[in-house]
Structures are given as structure tokens and as C-alpha cells.
CSV table of C-alpha atoms and ligand atoms in Angstrom, one decimal:
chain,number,residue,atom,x,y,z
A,1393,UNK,CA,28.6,39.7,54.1
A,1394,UNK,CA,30.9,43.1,54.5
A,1395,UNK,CA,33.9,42.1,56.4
A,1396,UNK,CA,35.5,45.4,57.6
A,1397,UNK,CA,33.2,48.3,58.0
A,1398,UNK,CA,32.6,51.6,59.5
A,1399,UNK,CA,30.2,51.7,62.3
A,1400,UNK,CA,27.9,54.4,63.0
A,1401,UNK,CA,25.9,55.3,65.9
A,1402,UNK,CA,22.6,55.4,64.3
A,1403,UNK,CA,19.5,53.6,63.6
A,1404,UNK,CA,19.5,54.2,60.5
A,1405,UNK,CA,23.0,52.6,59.8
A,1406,UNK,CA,22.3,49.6,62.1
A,1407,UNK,CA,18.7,49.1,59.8
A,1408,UNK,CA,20.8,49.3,56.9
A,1409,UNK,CA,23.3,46.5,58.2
A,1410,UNK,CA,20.2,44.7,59.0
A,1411,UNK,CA,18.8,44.9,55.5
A,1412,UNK,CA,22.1,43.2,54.2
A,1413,UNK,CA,22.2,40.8,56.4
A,1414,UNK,CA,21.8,37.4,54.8
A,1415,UNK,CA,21.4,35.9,58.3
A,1416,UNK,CA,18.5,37.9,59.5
A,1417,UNK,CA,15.6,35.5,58.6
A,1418,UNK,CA,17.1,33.0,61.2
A,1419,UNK,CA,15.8,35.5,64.4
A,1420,UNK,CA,12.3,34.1,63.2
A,1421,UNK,CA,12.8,31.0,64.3
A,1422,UNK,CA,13.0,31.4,67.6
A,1423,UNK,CA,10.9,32.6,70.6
A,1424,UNK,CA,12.0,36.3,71.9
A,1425,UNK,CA,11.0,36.5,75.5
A,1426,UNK,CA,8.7,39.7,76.5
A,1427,UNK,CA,9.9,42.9,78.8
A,1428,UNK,CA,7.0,45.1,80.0
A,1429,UNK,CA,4.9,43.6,76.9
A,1430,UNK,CA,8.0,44.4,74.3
A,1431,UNK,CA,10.0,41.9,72.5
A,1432,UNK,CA,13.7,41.8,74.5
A,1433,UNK,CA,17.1,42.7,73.2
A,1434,UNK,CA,18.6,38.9,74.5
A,1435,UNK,CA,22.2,39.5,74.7
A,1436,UNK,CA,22.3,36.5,77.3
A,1437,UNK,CA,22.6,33.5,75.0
A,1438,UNK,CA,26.1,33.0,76.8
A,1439,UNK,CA,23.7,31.7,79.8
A,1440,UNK,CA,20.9,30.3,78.0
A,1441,UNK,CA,20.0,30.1,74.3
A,1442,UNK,CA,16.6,31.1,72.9
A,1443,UNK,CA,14.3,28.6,72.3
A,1444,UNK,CA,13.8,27.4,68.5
A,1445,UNK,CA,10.3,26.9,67.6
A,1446,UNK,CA,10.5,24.0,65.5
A,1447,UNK,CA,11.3,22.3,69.3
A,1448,UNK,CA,7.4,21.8,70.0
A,1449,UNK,CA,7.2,20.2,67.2
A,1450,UNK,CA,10.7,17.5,67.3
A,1451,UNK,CA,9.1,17.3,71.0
A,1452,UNK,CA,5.3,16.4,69.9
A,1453,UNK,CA,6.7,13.8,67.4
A,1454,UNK,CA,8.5,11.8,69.9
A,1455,UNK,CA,5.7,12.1,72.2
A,1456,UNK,CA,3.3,10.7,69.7
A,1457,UNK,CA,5.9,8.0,69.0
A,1458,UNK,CA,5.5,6.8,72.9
A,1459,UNK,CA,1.6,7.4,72.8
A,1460,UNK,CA,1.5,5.0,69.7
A,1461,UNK,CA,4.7,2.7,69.4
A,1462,UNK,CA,5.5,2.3,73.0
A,1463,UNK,CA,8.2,0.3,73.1
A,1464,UNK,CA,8.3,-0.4,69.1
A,1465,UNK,CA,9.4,3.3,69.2
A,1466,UNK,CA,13.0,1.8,69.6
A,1467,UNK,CA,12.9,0.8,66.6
A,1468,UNK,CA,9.8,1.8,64.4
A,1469,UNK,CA,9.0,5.6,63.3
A,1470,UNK,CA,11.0,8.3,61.4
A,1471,UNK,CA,13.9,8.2,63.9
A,1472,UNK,CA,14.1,5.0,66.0
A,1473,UNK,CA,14.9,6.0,69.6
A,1474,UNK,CA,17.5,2.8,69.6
A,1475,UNK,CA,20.1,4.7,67.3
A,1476,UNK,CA,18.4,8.4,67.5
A,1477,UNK,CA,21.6,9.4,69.3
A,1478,UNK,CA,23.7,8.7,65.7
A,1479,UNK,CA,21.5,11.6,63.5
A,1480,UNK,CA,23.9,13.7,66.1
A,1481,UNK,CA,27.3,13.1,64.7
A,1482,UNK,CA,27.3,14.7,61.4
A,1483,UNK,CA,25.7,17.8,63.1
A,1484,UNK,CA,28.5,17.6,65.9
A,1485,UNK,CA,31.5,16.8,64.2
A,1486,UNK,CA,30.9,20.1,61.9
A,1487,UNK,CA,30.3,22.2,64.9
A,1488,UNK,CA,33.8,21.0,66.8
A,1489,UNK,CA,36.1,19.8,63.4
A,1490,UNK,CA,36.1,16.4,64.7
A,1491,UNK,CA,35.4,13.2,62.4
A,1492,UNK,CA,31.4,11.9,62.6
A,1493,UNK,CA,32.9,8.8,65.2
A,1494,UNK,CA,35.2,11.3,67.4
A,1495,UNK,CA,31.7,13.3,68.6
A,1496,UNK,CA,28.5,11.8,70.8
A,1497,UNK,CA,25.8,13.8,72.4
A,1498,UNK,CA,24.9,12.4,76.0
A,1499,UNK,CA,24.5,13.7,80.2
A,1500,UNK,CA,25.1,16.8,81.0
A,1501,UNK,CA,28.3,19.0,80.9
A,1502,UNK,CA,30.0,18.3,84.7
A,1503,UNK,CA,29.0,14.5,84.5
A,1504,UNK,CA,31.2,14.2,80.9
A,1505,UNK,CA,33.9,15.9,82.6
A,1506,UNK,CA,34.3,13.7,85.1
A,1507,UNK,CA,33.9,10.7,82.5
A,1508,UNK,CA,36.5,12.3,80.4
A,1509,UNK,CA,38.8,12.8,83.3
A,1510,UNK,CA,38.6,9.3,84.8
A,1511,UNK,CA,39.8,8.1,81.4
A,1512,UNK,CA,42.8,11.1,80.9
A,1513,UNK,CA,43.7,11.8,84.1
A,1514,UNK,CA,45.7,8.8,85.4
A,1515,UNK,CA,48.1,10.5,88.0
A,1516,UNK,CA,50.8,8.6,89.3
A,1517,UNK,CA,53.6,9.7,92.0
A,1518,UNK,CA,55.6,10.8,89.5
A,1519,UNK,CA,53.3,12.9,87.4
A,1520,UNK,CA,50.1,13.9,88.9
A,1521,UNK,CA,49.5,17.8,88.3
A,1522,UNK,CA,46.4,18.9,86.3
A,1523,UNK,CA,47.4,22.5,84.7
A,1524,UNK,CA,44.4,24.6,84.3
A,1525,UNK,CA,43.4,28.4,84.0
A,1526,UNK,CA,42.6,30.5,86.9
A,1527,UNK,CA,39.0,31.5,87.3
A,1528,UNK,CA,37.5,28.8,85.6
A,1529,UNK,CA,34.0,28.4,85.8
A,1530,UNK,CA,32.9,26.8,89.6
A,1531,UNK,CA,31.6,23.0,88.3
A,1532,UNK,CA,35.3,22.7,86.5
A,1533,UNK,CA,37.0,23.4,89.7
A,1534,UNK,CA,34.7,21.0,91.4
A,1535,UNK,CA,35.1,18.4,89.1
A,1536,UNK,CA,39.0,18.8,89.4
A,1537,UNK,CA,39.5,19.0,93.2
A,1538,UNK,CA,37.6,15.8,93.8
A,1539,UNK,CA,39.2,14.2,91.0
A,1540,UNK,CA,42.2,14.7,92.3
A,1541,UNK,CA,40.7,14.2,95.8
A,1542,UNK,CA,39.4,10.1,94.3
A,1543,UNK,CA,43.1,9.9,93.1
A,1544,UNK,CA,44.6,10.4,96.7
A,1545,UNK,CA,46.3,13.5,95.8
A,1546,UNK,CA,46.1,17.1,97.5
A,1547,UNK,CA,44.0,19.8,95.0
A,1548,UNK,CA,46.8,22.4,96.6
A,1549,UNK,CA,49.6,20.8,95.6
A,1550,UNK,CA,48.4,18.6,92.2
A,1551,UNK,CA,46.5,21.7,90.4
A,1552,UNK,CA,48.3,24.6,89.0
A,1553,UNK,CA,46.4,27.4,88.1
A,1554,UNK,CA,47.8,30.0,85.3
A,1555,UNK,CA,46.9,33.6,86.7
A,1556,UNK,CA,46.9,36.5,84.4
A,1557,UNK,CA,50.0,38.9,84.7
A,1558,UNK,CA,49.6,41.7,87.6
A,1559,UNK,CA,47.0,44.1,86.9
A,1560,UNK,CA,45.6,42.6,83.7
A,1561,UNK,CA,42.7,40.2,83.2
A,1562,UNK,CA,43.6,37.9,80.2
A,1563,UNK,CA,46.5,35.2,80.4
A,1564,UNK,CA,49.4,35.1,77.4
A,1565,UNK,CA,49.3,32.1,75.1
A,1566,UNK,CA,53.2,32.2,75.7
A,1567,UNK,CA,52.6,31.9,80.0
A,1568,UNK,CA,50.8,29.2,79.1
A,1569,UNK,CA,52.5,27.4,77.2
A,1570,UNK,CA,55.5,27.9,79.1
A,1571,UNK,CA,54.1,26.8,82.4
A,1572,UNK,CA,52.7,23.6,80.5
A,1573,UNK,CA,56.5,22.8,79.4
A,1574,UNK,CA,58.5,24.0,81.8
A,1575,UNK,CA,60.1,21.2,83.1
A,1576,UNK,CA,59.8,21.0,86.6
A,1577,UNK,CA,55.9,21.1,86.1
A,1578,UNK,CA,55.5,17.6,84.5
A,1579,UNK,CA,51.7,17.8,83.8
A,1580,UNK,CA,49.3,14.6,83.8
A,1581,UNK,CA,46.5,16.9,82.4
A,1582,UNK,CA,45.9,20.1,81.0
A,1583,UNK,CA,42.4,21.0,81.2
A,1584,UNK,CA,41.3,24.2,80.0
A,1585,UNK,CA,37.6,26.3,78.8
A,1586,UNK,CA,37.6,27.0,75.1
A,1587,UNK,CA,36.1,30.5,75.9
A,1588,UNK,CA,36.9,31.7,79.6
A,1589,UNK,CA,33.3,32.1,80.7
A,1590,UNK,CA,34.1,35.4,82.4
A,1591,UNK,CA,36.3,37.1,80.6
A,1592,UNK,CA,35.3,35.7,77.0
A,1593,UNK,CA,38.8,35.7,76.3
A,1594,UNK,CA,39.3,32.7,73.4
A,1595,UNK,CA,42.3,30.4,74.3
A,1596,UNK,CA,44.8,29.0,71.5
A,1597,UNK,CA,43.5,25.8,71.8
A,1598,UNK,CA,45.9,23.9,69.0
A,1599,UNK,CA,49.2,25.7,71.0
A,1600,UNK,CA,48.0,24.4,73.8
A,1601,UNK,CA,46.9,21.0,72.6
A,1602,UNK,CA,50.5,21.0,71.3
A,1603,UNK,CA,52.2,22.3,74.7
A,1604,UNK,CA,51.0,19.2,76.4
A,1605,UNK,CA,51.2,16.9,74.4
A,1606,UNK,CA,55.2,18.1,74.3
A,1607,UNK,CA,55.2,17.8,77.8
A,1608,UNK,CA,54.4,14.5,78.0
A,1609,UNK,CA,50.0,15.1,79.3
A,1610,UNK,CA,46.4,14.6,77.7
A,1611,UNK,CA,44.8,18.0,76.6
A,1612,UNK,CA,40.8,18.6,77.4
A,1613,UNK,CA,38.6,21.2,76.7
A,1614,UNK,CA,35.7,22.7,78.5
A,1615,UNK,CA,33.9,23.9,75.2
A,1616,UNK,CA,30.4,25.0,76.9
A,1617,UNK,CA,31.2,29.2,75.6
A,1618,UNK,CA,33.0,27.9,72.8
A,1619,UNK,CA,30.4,25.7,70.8
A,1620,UNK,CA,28.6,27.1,68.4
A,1621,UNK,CA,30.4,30.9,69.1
A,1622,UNK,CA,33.5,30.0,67.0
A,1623,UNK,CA,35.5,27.7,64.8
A,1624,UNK,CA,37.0,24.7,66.6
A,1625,UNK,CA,39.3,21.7,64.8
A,1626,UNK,CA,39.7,19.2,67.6
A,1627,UNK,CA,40.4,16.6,65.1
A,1628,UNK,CA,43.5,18.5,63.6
A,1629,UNK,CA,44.5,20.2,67.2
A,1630,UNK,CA,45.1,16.7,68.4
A,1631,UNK,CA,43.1,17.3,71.7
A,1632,UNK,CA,42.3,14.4,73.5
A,1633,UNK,CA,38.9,14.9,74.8
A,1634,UNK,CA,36.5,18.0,74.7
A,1635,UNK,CA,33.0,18.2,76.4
A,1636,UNK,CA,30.5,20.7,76.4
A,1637,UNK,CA,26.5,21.8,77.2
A,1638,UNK,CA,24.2,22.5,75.0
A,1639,UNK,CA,21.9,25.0,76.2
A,1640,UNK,CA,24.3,28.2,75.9
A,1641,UNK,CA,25.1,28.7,72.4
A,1642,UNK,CA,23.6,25.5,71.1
A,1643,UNK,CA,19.8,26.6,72.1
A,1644,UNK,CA,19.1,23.3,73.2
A,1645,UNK,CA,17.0,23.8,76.1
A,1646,UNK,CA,18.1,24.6,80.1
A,1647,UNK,CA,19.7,21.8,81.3
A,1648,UNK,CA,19.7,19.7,77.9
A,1649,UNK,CA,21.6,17.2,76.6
A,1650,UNK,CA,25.7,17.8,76.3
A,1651,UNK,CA,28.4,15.4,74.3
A,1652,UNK,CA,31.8,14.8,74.4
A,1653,UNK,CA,34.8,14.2,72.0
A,1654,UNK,CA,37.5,12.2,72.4
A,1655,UNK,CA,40.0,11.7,69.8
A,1656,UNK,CA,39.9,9.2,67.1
A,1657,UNK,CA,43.7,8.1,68.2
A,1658,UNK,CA,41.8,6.6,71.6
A,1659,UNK,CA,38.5,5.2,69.7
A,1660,UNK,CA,39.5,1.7,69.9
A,1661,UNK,CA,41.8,1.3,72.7
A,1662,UNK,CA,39.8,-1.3,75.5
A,1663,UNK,CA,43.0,-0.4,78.1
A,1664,UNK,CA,41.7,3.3,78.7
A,1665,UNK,CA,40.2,3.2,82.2
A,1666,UNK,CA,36.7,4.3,81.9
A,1667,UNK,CA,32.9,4.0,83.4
A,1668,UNK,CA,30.9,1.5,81.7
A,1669,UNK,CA,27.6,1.4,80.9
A,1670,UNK,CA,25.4,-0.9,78.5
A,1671,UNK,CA,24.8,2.0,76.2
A,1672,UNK,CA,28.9,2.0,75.6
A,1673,UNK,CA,28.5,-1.7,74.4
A,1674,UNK,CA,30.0,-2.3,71.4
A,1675,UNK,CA,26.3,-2.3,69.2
A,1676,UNK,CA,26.5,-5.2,67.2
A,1677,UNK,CA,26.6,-7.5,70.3
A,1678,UNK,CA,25.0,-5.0,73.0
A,1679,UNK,CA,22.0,-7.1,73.1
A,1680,UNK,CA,23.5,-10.4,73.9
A,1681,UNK,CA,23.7,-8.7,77.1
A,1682,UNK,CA,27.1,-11.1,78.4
A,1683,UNK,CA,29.4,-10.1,80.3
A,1684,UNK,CA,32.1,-8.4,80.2
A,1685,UNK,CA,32.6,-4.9,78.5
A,1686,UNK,CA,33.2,-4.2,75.1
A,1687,UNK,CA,33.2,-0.6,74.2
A,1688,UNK,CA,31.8,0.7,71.0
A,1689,UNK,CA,34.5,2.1,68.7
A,1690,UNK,CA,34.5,6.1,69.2
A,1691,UNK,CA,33.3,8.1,71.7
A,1692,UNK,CA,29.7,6.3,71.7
A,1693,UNK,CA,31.8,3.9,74.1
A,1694,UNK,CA,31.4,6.6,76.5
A,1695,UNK,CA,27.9,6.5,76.7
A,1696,UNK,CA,26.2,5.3,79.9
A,1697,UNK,CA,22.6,4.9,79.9
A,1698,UNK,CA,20.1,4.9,77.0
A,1699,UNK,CA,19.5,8.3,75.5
A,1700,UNK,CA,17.1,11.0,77.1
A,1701,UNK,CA,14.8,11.3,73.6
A,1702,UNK,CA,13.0,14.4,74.3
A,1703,UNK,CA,15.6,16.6,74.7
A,1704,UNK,CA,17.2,15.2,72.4
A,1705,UNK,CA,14.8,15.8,69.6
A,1706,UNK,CA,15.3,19.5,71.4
A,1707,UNK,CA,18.9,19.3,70.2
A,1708,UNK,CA,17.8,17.9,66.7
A,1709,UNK,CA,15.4,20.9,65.9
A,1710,UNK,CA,18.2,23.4,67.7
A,1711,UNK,CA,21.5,21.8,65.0
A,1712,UNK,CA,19.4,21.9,61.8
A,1713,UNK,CA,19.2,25.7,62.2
A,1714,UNK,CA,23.1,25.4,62.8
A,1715,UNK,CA,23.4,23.4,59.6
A,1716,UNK,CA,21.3,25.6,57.4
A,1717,UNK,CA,22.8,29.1,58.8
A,1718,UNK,CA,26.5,27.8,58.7
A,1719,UNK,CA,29.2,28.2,61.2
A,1720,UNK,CA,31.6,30.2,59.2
A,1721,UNK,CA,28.6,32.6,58.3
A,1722,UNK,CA,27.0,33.2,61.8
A,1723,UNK,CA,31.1,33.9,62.7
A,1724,UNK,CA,31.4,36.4,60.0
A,1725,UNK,CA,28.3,37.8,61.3
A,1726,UNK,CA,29.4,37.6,65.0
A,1727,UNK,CA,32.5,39.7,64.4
A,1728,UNK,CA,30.4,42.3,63.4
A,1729,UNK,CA,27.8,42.3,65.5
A,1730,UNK,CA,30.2,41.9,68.3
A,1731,UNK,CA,32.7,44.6,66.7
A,1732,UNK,CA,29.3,46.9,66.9
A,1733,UNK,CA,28.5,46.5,70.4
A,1734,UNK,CA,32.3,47.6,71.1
A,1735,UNK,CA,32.1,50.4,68.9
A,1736,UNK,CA,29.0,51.8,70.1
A,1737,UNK,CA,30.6,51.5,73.9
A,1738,UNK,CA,34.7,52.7,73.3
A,1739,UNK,CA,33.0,55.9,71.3
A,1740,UNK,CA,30.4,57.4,73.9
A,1741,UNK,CA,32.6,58.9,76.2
A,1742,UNK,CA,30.4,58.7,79.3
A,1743,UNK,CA,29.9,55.0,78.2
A,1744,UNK,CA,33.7,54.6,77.6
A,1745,UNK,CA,34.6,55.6,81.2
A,1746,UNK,CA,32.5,53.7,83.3
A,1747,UNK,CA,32.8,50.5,81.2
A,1748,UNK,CA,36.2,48.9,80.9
A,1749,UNK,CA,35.8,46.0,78.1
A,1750,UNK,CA,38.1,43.1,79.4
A,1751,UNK,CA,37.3,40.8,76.8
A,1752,UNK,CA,40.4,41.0,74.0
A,1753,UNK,CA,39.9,43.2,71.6
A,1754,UNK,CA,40.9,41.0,68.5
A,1755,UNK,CA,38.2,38.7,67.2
A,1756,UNK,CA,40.0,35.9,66.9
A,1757,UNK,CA,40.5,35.7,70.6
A,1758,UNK,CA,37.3,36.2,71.1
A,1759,UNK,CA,33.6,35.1,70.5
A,1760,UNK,CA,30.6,37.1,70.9
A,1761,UNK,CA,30.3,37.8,74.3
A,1762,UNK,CA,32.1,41.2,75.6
A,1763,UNK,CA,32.8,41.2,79.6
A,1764,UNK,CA,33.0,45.0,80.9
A,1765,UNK,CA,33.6,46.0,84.3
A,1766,UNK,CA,31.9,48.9,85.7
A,1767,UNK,CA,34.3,51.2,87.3
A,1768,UNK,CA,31.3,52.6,89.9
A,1769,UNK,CA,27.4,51.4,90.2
A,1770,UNK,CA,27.5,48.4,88.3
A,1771,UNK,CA,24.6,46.7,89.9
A,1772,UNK,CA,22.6,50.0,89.9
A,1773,UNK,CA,23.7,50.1,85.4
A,1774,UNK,CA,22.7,46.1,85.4
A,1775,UNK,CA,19.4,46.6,87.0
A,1776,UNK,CA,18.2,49.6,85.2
A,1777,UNK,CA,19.5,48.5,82.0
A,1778,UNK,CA,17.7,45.3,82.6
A,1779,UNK,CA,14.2,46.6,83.5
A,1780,UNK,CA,14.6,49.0,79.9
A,1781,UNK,CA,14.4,45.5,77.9
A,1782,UNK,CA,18.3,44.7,78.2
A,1783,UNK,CA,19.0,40.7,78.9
A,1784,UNK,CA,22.2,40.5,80.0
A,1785,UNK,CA,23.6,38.7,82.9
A,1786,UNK,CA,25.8,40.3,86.0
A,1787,UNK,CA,29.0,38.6,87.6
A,1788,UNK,CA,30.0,39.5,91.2
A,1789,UNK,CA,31.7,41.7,92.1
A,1790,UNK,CA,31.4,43.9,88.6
A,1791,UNK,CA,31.2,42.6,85.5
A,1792,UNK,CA,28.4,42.8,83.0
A,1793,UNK,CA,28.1,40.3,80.1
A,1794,UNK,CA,26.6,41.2,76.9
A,1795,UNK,CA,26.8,38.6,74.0
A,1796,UNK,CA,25.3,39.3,70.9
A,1797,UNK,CA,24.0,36.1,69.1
A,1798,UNK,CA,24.7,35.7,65.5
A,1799,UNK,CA,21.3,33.6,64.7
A,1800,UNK,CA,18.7,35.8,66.3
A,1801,UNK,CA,20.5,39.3,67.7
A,1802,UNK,CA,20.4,41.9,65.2
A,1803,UNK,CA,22.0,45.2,64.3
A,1804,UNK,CA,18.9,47.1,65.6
A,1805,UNK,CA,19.3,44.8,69.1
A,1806,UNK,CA,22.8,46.4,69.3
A,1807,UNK,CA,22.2,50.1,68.7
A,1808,UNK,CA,19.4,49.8,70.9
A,1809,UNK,CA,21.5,48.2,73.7
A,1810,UNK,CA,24.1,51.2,72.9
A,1811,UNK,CA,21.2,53.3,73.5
A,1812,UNK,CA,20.0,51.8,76.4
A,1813,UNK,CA,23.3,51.3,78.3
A,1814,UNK,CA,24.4,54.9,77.4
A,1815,UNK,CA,20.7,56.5,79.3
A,1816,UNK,CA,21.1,54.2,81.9
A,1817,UNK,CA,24.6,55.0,83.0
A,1818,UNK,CA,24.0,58.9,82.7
A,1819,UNK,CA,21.2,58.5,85.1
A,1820,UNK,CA,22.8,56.3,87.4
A,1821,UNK,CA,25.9,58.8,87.3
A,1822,UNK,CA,23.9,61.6,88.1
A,1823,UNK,CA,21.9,59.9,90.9
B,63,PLP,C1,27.9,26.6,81.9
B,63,PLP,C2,29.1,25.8,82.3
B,63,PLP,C3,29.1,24.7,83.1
B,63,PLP,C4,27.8,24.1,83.6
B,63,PLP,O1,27.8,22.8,83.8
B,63,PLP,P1,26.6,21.8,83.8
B,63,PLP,O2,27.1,20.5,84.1
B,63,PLP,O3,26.0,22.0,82.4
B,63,PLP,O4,25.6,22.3,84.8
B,63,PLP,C5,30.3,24.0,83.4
B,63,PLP,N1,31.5,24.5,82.9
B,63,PLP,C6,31.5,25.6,82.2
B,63,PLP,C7,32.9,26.2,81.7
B,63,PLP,C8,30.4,26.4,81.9
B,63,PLP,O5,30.5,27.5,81.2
């Protein structure tokens, strides 16, 4: 794959890019959704991933299993439902840099938050404040507030939120790291998104990880725009806990099953507080069923409740495609892709003045998505953009998404988007 390269506004070019691509086969294994009878340009797989096709298939076996095992399923067939939750880890800990035990797919994004938190987030009177960024997406705030609400604290005085600088829209790794050690602060938690979900803005994840553990807190990670959109190294960061869905990036069905990570350093230590549920047992002696909680070493001792198989085998079909493309060449391929959509936008002038990108500019602070607010008739752009085949999704009170997927977008899908967008806000203008 090329790594620096000079775009073109043409078909032509964007069918040549297409031709090198070594990537390109993968947009055949998944299901394009149909506008007016015509295959989409998706550029929403920030929202929700396309579905792979091999799913039917991961589904129908595990639906055979329970028309013809029953209850042997737990333990007979290819992938006895009993451990089915393990095939995850090898699959996991490659998407987030963790080690195989550090990683465990289970619930849903919010609910793993809230695990995670009643584990990290152990305020006292002394040092109670959760430092997190401004904007972050509505569950995370949620979860936060009544955390800190169940703790007996006051969300407007125990959370700090870090606000960009006046008149901009993306924060400085150096604001916050310096409001994460400055002194007076005193952080129990710093909890922050991996990608910000609005302005796609990437955060220095290991300078923050480092900040609070400097300052004396545990370090989480909201990782739902961040998994399977860029590198991560949890492990080697030293963050305590990450979670994350599964059906944005990870093409794992609306709603399907999420995971967590929590840090080797915390895998075997019974004094965490936590939430307890059989499936956390410790597995060689689950099924003595005494009592009394042992947790499983690693962040299976977070697990609840016995595994959800179906969408899990969902998840199974969606990471094999993951482990055959490669991260670090669907990144490589995301830069460009991404760099394209950016191009063809900042060098149509029309374009270029009624769409301000706010999403950074350098790739490595950011993924795929690009967030640009429309200076005038944003909804009217949205809408017409969308009926033309465009799938992209629209955040009150202007901002449109656009995020181009490395495993099934391709360099045709951009220039047509930068086609599209470009006739769209010409007639909008003129009406
Ligand atoms: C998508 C998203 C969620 C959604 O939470 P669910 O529990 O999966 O409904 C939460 N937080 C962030 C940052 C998200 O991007």
C-alpha cells in the first residue's frame, strides 16, 4: 500500500487506487444496504457497522446446535457454548494491545461502564473527582452522574470536565494533562472516549494513562469509536480498564455484544470491589456452586451472567474478517481513504466554504470519521445528500459525520461522496 500520495478529483484516479488496493476483496463480505434500488455509499459505520455475511451462517450453526444438543450444546459441538466466550481473547487482545487474559467480550457498552467504574471509582472525602472530557457521548455522562450520585457525592462539584480552548473545537493533550496533575484537582478517576464521538478527535491515550496514574487516579477508556478504527496498546499504556460496543466499527450487529479490559496488574486481586455473578466464578470450581465469590483470574471475573451465544457467534464471524484483513493494513488504508475524503472537500471551493472539517487534520489524531460543520443549511445538505445514496449520520445543531470504512468503503465510494456533497451543496446554496 502507497503511503503518501497525490489525490485527484477524478474517477479515474479513485478506480486506479481501487485497483491497487490489496484490501478491496474484503467489501464482498458484507451486505451494502440499497438507496432507490442502488447499492449505498455507507460512510456511517461510526453508528453502525455493515453486516458480514458469514453472520447467517455463525448464527445457523448455533441455532442447529440448540435444535439438536439442547443442553449438551454446553459442552458438545465445534464450539461449546460453556467456554465459547474464550475463542474471543486472541481476537480481542490484538484489536486493543492487551494480553489474551486482560480482554473479555460480555453486556453491552453502558452496563461495562458502570462495572468498570464500581471497581475504579472508589471516591473518598478526600479524593472523589472523576476528570473527563467535555461533550462526551450522553450514556457516559449518564453513567458518571449517578455513579457519583450512588457514591453520595454531587456530579457538580465531583466531575470536571476539560473544555476545548475558546473558539476551537478539539482539547490540547497538554490542558489535559495539566488539569489531571495540577494539584489542587486530586483525581479519583479519569475517564475519557478513545475517539471523541463527535468531533473524531483521537486522544493521547498513553499521556493520559500516564497523567493519572502521576496524579495518584485509575485511567478508563470509552473505546466504542476507537476499536477497530485505530491502534490501541492498553497493555503497554498501563490503563486500567477500557470498554467498548461492538456494533460500530466492529460490525457486530445493533446492540451486540461489548467487552471490557482491565489490566493484568488488577487480574488477581479479590479486594477490588466489584459485582458478582456466577459467570465471574473462578472456572475450575464454578460448578461446585458454594458460596462465597471467587473471581476468575483476568477480566473473565467480570463476567455476570452466561454468555448471549447468538450474537456472539455474530462477533465471531465479524473478528475473523478483522484477523485476516489486519489492523495495521485497514489503518494504512484508513489514512488514505480518510485523507481522500478531506482532499476532495478542502479543494472544491464551494465545498470548502460551507464545510468546516473539525476533526484534526493529522492522522494520528484521528481515525476515519471526519466531523464538518455546515456553516448555513446543514440539514437541508444532510437530507439531500442522503436521498442521492449518501449514508451518513447528522448531529444537532450542525455537524455531519462521514466515516469512511477501511474493510468495505472504497475509493470510488469517496469520489462519489465528493461528488455528491459538492451537487448537493450548490443546489442547496442556490435555493
Ligand atoms: C455508541 C456509544 C455508546 C452507546 O452505549 P450502549 O451501551 O452500547 O448503548 C456509549 N458511549 C459511547 C462513547 C459511544 O460512542
Amino acid at each position: 500500500m502507497i503511503s503518501s500520495i497525490t489525490y485527484e478529483n477524478s474517477l479515474d484516479f479513485a478506480q486506479k487506487m481501487d485497483a491497487l488496493d490489496s484490501l478491496k476483496q474484503f467489501r464482498n463480505y458484507f451486505h451494502i444496504p440499497l438507496i432507490h434500488n442502488q447499492e449505498a455509499i455507507y460512510l456511517c459505520g461510526n453508528s453502525l457497522g455493515l453486516q458480514p455475511k458469514a453472520a447467517r451462517n455463525t448464527i445457523e450453526q448455533e441455532m442447529l446446535h440448540w435444535q439438536t444438543l439442547a443442553v449438551e450444546g454446553h459442552f458438545l459441538g465445534k464450539q461449546p457454548w460453556l467456554t465459547y466466550h474464550k475463542q474471543f481473547r486472541p481476537l480481542l487482545s490484538n484489536l486493543t494491545g492487551a494480553l489474551p487474559h486482560e480482554v473479555v467480550a460480555m453486556n453491552n457498552l453502558t452496563t461495562n461502564l458502570h462495572l468498570m467504574m464500581i471497581s475504579f471509582y472508589q471516591p473518598t472525602s478526600d479524593r472523589y473527582l472523576i476528570i473527563m472530557e467535555a461533550g462526551a457521548f450522553p450514556s457516559d455522562q449518564y453513567a458518571v452522574e449517578s455513579q457519583v450520585r450512588f457514591h453520595g457525592f454531587d456530579p457538580s462539584d465531583a466531575i470536571i470536565e476539560i473544555k476545548p480552548r475558546e473558539g476551537e473545537h478539539i482539547l490540547h493533550t497538554e490542558d489535559i494533562v495539566q488539569a489531571i496533575i495540577n494539584p489542587e484537582n486530586k483525581p479519583a478517576l479519569v475517564l475519557f472516549g478513545g475517539v471523541n464521538y463527535y468531533t473524531g478527535q483521537v486522544f493521547d491515550m498513553q499521556a493520559i494513562s500516564k497523567a493519572a496514574h502521576e496524579a495518584g487516579a485509575y485511567v478508563g477508556f470509552d473505546l466504542a469509536h476507537a476499536i477497530g478504527n485505530v491502534s490501541l496498546h492498553l497493555h503497554d499504556w498501563g490503563t486500567d480498564f477500557a470498554v467498548w460496543c461492538s456494533y460500530k466499527y466492529l460490525n457486530s450487529s445493533p446492540g451486540g455484544i461489548s467487552g471490557a479490559f482491565v489490566h493484568e496488574r488488577h487480574a488477581s486481586n479479590p479486594d477490588l470491589p466489584r459485582l458478582a455473578g456466577w459467570w465471574g466464578y473462578d472456572e475450575a470450581t464454578r460448578f461446585q456452586m458454594k458460596k462465597g465469590f471467587i473471581p476468575q483470574h483476568g477480566a473473565d471475573g467480570w463476567q455476570l451472567a452466561n454468555a448471549p451465544i447468538l450474537l456472539m457467534a455474530v462477533h465471531r464471524a465479524s473478528l475473523d474478517i478483522f484477523q485476516e484483513a489486519g489492523l495495521e493494513n485497514l489503518r494504512q488504508k484508513s489514512i488514505l481513504l480518510t485523507g481522500y475524503l478531506e482532499f476532495l472537500i478542502q479543494n472544491d471551493p464551494i465545498l470548502n466554504q460551507t464545510l468546516h472539517i473539525i476533526t484534526p487534520s493529522n492522522s494520528k489524531e484521528r481515525g476515519c470519521q471526519l466531523s464538518m460543520l455546515a456553516a448555513i443549511n446543514g440539514k437541508q445538505i444532510f437530507d439531500k445528500i442522503t436521498d442521492a445514496g449518501v449514508i451518513g449520520d447528522w448531529r444537532e445543531p450542525n455537524v455531519i459525520r462521514l466515516s469512511p470504512v477501511p474493510l468495505y468503503n472504497s475509493f470510488e465510494d469517496i469520489y462519489r461522496c465528493g461528488e455528491t456533497l459538492s451537487r448537493c451543496v450548490r443546489e442547496v446554496n442556490i435555493i
